[in-house]
Coordinates of C-alpha atoms in Angstrom, one line a residue:
X1 CA 86.6 87.2 224.0
X2 CA 82.9 87.6 224.5
X3 CA 81.0 85.1 226.6
X4 CA 78.0 84.7 228.7
X5 CA 78.9 85.8 232.6
X6 CA 78.1 87.8 235.2
X7 CA 74.4 87.3 235.1
X8 CA 71.9 86.3 237.8
X9 CA 69.0 83.9 237.8
X10 CA 66.2 84.9 239.9
X11 CA 65.2 83.2 243.0
X12 CA 62.0 81.4 241.2
X13 CA 64.1 80.7 238.1
X14 CA 66.6 79.0 240.4
X15 CA 63.8 76.8 242.1
X16 CA 62.6 75.8 238.6
X17 CA 66.2 75.0 237.4
X18 CA 66.7 72.8 240.3
X19 CA 63.3 71.1 239.9
X20 CA 64.0 70.1 236.4
X21 CA 67.5 68.9 237.1
X22 CA 66.1 66.5 239.6
X23 CA 62.9 65.6 237.4
X24 CA 65.0 64.8 234.3
X25 CA 68.1 63.5 236.0
X26 CA 70.4 65.7 233.9
X27 CA 73.0 68.5 234.9
X28 CA 72.2 72.1 235.2
X29 CA 74.1 73.3 231.8
X30 CA 71.7 71.0 229.9
X31 CA 68.6 72.4 231.6
X32 CA 70.1 76.0 230.9
X33 CA 70.4 75.3 227.1
X34 CA 67.0 73.5 227.1
X35 CA 65.6 76.6 228.7
X36 CA 67.2 79.0 226.5
X37 CA 66.3 77.1 223.3
X38 CA 62.7 76.7 224.1
X39 CA 62.7 80.6 225.3
X40 CA 64.2 81.3 221.9
X41 CA 61.7 79.2 220.1
X42 CA 58.5 80.2 221.6
X43 CA 56.4 83.2 220.6
X44 CA 54.3 83.0 223.9
X45 CA 54.3 86.0 226.2
X46 CA 55.6 84.9 229.4
X47 CA 55.6 87.2 232.2
X48 CA 58.7 87.1 234.3
X49 CA 58.7 88.7 237.8
X50 CA 62.3 89.7 238.5
X51 CA 62.8 90.6 242.0
X52 CA 65.2 93.3 242.5
X53 CA 66.6 92.0 245.7
X54 CA 66.4 88.7 247.2
X55 CA 68.3 85.4 246.7
X56 CA 69.6 85.3 243.1
X57 CA 71.9 82.6 241.5
X58 CA 74.9 83.7 239.6
X59 CA 74.9 81.6 236.4
X60 CA 78.5 80.2 235.5
X61 CA 79.4 80.3 232.1
X62 CA 77.7 77.4 230.7
X63 CA 78.2 78.1 227.1
X64 CA 81.3 77.3 225.0
X65 CA 82.3 79.9 222.4
X66 CA 80.5 78.2 219.5
X67 CA 77.4 78.0 221.3
X68 CA 77.7 81.4 222.6
X69 CA 78.1 82.7 219.0
X70 CA 75.1 80.5 217.7
X71 CA 72.7 81.9 220.3
X72 CA 74.0 85.4 219.7
X73 CA 73.4 85.3 216.1
X74 CA 69.9 83.7 216.7
X75 CA 69.2 86.7 219.2
X76 CA 70.6 89.2 216.8
X77 CA 68.5 87.9 214.1
X78 CA 65.1 87.9 216.0
X79 CA 66.1 91.6 217.2
X80 CA 66.7 92.7 213.5
X81 CA 69.3 95.1 214.8
X82 CA 72.9 94.9 215.9
X83 CA 73.2 94.4 219.6
X84 CA 76.2 95.0 222.0
X85 CA 77.4 92.0 224.1
X86 CA 75.8 93.3 227.2
X87 CA 72.4 93.3 225.3
X88 CA 73.0 89.9 224.0
X89 CA 73.8 88.5 227.5
X90 CA 70.6 90.4 229.0
X91 CA 68.5 88.7 226.2
X92 CA 70.3 85.2 227.0
X93 CA 69.1 85.7 230.6
X94 CA 65.7 86.7 229.7
X95 CA 65.1 83.7 227.5
X96 CA 66.5 81.3 230.1
X97 CA 63.8 82.7 232.7
X98 CA 61.3 82.5 229.9
X99 CA 62.3 78.9 229.0
X100 CA 62.3 77.6 232.5
X101 CA 58.7 79.1 233.0
X102 CA 57.6 77.5 229.6
X103 CA 59.0 74.0 230.9
X104 CA 57.0 74.6 234.3
X105 CA 53.8 75.2 232.2
X106 CA 54.3 72.0 230.3
X107 CA 55.1 70.2 233.4
X108 CA 51.7 71.5 235.2
X109 CA 49.7 70.9 232.0
X110 CA 50.7 67.4 231.3
X111 CA 48.4 64.6 232.8
X112 CA 49.8 62.2 235.3
X113 CA 50.2 59.6 232.6
X114 CA 52.4 61.7 230.4
X115 CA 56.2 61.5 230.5
X116 CA 57.8 64.9 231.3
X117 CA 60.3 64.5 228.5
X118 CA 57.9 63.6 225.7
X119 CA 55.7 66.6 226.9
X120 CA 58.6 68.9 226.6
X121 CA 59.7 67.6 223.2
X122 CA 56.0 68.0 221.7
X123 CA 55.5 71.4 223.3
X124 CA 55.2 74.0 220.7

């Protein structure tokens, strides 16, 4: 059975993940799904500086089989070619990293009166 496992989030990604877990008072799987969705839906080019060594965080399997299949098909559709399970998992990781940085961008760009949740929802 295929699934998302064995991938590691960068140190910066882990810091952003923890920040949004606290800021939005939700659990990590929710933020991971939110970041993955935002990463997949955005056409912005976000530079991700993945360090080779350092403190990385192993991502637990946060997707159930139905969610994994859904995201896999979205990724395959965007790639316009057949992808292996490893390529799909790498793309899921890249999109999570991208999504976390997009969320951080929204958080930095909102003014002090904006609600972070509304800012995230209205982000394009």
